[in-house]
C-alpha positions as semicolon CSV with decimal commas, in nm:
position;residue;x (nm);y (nm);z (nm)
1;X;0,000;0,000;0,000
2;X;0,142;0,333;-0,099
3;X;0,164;0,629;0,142
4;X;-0,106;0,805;-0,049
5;X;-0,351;0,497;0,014
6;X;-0,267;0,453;0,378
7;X;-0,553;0,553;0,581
8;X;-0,542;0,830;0,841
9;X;-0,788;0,800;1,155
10;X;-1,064;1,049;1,173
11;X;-1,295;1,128;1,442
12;X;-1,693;1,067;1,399
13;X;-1,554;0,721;1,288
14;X;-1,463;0,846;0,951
15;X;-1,110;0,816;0,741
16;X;-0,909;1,038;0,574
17;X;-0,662;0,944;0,313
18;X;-0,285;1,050;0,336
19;X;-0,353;1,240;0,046
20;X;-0,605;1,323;-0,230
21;X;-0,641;1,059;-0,536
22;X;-0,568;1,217;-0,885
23;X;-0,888;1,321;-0,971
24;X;-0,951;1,517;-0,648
25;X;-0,609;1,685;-0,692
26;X;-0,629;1,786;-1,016
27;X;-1,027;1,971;-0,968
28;X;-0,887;2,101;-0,682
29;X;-0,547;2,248;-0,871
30;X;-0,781;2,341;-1,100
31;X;-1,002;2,577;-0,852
32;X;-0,692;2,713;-0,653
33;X;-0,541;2,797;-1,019
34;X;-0,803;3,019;-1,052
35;X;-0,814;3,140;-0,674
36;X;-0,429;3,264;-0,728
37;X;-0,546;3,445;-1,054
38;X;-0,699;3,665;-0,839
39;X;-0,379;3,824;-0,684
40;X;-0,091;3,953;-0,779
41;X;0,114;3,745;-0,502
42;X;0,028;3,386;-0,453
43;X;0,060;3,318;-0,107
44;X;-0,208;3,582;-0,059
45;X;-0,412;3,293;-0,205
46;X;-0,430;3,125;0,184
47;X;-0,773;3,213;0,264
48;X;-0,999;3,130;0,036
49;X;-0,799;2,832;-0,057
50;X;-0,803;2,691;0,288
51;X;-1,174;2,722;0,261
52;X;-1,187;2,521;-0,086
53;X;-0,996;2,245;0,146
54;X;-1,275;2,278;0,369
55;X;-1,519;2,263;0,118
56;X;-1,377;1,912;0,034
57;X;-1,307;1,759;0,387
58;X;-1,559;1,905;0,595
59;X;-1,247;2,079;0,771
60;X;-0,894;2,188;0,757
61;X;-0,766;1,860;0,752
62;X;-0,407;1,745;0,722
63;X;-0,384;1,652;0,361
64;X;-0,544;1,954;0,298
65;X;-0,261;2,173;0,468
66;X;0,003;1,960;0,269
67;X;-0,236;2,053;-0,035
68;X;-0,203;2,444;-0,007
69;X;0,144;2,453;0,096
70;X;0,268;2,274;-0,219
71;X;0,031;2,441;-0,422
72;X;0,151;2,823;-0,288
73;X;0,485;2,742;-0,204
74;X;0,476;2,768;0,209
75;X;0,554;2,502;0,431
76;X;0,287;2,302;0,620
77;X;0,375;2,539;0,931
78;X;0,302;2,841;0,787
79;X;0,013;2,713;0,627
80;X;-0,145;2,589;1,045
81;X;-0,025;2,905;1,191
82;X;-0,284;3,116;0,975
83;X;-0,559;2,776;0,990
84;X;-0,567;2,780;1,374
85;X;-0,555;3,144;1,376
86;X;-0,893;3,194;1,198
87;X;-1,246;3,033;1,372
88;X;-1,388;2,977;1,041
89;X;-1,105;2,717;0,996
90;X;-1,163;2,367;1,150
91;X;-0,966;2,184;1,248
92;X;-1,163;1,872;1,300
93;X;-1,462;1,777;1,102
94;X;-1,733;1,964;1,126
95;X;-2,111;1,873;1,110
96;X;-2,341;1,946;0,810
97;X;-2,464;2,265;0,987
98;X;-2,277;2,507;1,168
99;X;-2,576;2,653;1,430
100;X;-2,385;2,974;1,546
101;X;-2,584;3,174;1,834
102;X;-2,507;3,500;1,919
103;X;-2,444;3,573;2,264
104;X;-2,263;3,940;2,255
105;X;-2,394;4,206;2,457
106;X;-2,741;4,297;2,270
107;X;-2,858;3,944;2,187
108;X;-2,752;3,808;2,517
109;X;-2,994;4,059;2,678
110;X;-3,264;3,979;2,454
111;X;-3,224;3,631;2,498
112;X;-2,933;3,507;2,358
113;X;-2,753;3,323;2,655
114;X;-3,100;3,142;2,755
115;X;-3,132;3,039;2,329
116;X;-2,784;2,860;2,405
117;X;-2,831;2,696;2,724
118;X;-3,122;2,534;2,607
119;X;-2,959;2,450;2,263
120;X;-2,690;2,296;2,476
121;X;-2,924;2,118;2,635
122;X;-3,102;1,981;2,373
123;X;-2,864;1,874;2,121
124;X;-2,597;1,696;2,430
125;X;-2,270;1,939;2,355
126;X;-2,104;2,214;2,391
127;X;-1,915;2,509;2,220
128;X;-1,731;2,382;1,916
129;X;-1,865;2,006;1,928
130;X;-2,095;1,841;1,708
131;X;-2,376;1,605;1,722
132;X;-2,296;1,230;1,719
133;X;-2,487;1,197;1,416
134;X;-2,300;1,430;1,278
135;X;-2,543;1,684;1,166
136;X;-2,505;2,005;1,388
137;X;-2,126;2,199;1,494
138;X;-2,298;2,445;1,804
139;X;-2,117;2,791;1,822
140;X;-2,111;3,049;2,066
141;X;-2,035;3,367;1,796
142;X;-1,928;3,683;1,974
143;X;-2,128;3,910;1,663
144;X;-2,380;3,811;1,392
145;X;-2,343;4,171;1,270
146;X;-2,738;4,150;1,321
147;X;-2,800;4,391;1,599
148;X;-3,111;4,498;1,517
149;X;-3,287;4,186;1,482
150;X;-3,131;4,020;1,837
151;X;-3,149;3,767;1,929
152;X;-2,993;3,584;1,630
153;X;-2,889;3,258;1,514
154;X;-2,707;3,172;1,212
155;X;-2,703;2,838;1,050
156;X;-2,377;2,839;0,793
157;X;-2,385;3,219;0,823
158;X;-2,752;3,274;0,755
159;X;-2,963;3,445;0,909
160;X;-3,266;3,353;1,158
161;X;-3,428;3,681;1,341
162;X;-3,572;3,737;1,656
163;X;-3,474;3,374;1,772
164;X;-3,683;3,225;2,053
165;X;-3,561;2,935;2,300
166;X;-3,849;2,756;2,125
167;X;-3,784;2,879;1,796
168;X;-3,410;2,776;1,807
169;X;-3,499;2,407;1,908
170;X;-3,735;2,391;1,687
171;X;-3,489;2,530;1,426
172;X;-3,221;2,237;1,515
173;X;-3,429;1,987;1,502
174;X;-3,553;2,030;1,137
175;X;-3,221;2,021;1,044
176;X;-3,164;1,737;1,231
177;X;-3,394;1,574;1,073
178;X;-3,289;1,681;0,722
179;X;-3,550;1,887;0,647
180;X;-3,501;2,254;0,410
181;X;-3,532;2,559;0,589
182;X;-3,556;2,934;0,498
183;X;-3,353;3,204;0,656
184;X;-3,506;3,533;0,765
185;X;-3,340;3,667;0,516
186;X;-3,098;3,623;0,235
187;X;-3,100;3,306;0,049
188;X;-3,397;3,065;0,062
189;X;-3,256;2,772;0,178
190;X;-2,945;2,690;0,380
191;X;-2,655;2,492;0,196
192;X;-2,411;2,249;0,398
193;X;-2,102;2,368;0,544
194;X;-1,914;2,226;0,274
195;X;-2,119;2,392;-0,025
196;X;-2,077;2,714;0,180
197;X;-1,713;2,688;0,224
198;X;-1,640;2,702;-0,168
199;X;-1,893;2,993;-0,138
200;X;-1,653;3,143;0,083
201;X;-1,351;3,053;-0,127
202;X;-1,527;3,278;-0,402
203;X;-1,695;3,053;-0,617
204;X;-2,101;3,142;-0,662
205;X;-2,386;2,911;-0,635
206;X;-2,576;3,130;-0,785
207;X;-2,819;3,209;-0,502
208;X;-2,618;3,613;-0,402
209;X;-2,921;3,743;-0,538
210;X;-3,226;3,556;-0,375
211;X;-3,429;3,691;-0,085
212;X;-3,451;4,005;0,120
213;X;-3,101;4,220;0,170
214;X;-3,220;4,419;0,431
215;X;-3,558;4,425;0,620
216;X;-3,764;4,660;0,783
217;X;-3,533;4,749;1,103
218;X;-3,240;4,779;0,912
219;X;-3,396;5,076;0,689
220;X;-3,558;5,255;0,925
221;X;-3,378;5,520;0,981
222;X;-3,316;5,574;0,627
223;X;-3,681;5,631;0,612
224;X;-3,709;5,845;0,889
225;X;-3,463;6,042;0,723
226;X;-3,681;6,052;0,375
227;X;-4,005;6,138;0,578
228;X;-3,807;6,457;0,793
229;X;-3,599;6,537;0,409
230;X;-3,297;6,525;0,643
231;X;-2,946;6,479;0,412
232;X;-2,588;6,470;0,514
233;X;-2,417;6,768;0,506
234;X;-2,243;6,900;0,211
235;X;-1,858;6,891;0,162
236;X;-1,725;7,293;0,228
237;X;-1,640;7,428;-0,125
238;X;-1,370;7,645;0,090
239;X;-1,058;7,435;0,252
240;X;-1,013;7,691;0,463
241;X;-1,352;7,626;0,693
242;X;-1,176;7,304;0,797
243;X;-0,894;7,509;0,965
244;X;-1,112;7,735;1,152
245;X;-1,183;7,662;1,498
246;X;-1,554;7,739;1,602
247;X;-1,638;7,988;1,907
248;X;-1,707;7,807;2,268
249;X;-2,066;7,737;2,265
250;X;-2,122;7,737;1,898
251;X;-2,301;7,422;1,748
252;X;-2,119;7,295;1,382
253;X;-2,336;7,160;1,232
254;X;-2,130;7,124;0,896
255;X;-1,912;6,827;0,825
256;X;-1,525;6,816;0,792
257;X;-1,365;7,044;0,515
258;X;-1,283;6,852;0,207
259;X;-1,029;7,076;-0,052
260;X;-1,164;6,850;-0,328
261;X;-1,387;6,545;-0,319
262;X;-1,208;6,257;-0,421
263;X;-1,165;6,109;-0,791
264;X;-1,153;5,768;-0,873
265;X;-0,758;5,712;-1,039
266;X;-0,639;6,039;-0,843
267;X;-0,341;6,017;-0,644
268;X;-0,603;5,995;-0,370
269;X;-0,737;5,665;-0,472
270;X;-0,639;5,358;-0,511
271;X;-0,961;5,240;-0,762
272;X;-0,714;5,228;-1,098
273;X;-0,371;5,194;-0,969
274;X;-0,172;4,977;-1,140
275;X;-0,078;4,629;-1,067
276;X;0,244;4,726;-1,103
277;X;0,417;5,068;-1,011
278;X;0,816;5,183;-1,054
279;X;0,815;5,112;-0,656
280;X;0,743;4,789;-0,711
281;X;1,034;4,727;-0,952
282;X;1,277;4,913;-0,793
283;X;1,660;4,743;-0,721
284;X;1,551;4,824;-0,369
285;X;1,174;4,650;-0,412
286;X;1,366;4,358;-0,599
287;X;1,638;4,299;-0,320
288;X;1,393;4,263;-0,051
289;X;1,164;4,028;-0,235
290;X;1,453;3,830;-0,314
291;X;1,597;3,835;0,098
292;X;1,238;3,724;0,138
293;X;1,216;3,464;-0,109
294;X;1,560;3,305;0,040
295;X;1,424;3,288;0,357
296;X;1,147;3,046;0,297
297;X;1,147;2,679;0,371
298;X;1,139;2,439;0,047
């Protein structure tokens, strides 16, 4: 048996190969090909490429750190130090669904801490565990970036609303039982953690565009501002209001002095700057990126 075919134990009482057959290794060259396309350095390919592992494993697993380091030129080390660094890396397998519940300040007022203990409860495990069947990961996420809809649960980073301990059980349990269900908002349907993690390596599934962006909290003060015709301040025409100091007790009301609003290409702006610029090709650009290329680990 070759080292490639030697079987690697894996928790959940599923295996992991060494290393992936030749198909797998040449679909997945083919997707991190086109990852590194996207930058002009390689090894700023990591992320989403340690995702597109993900999305094949179920996690960051150890053929899959051999896999990007060989594919970007890093050793295995580097390539853990930024996979443990990041929560949205696993390092063991992960279940179909990620059920993240917010418990930051806001949600865990309006609920959030009692949605998890009884979510805890329910499903037998803890922060960072999954189900025996395999079909829930349970989070405790610090932010869903959902504020105004607290207390939130996200299942593979979509959104349910104005969770309920009720609602939340009720919520795992359909997806226990394998059973679709539609987010508050965004997409109609929740993928698996794998589909989701080539999402997040920046590969579509076609669904960006399905459901509601933004709901009826979100906008409101947008609204409010379109009922009172209130409208941010216009830029000063004259630099020189941003260098005068206003008397004590005076109210500004105007916004910070701009001597020209910005243009996109400007020296300002970095919207159509080259790829390349004469810093970049300098003797003294070249020298370090050579220093820096030596130091690396075959």
């Amino acid at each position: 048996m070759s080292v490639e075919q030697v079987p690697v134990p894996r928790t959940n009482g599923q295996t992991h190969r060494a290393g992936y057959d030749e198909e797998t290794r040449a679909r997945l060259s083919a997707d991190a090909a086109a990852i590194k396309a996207r930058y002009p350095q390689e090894r700023s390919a990591l992320l989403p490429m340690l995702h597109l592992v993900q999305s094949e494993d179920g996690y960051v697993s150890p053929r899959g750190i051999a896999f990007c380091a060989a594919e970007l030129g890093l050793t295995t080390a580097e390539v853990s130090a930024v996979a443990t660094f990041y929560t949205q890396y696993k390092r063991h397998p992960n279940g179909t669904y990620t059920v993240g519940v917010c418990t930051n300040t806001l949600c865990a007022i309006m609920g959030g801490d009692a949605i998890w203990e009884e979510l805890s409860d329910h499903l037998g495990i803890g922060h960072d565990e999954t189900t025996d069947d395999g079909a829930i990961t349970l989070e405790r996420v610090e932010c869903n970036a959902a504020c105004d809809y607290a207390p939130v649960v996200m299942v593979n980073w979509e959104f349910f609303d104005n969770q309920t301990p009720d609602s939340a059980v009720a919520l795992a349990d359909e997806l226990t039982a394998g059973h679709p269900v539609t987010p508050t908002r965004g997409a109609h349907s929740v993928c698996t953690f794998k589909e989701m993690s080539r999402v997040l390596a920046g590969f579509g599934d076609g669904r960006a565009d399905e459901g509601i962006g933004a709901g009826g909290p979100t906008l409101a003060g947008t609204v409010l501002a379109r009922e009172q015709g209130w409208v941010a301040p216009p830029f000063p025409a004259d630099a020189e209001a941003s260098t005068k100091t206003p008397a004590r007790g005076t109210r500004t009301t105007k916004a910070p002095a701009a001597s020209h609003a910005p243009k996109p290409g400007g020296e300002q702006s970095s919207a159509e700057r080259p790829a390349t610029t004469p810093g970049d090709v300098s003797p003294a650009r070249r020298t370090t990126k050579k220093q820096s290329d030596d130091a690396k680990e075959s």
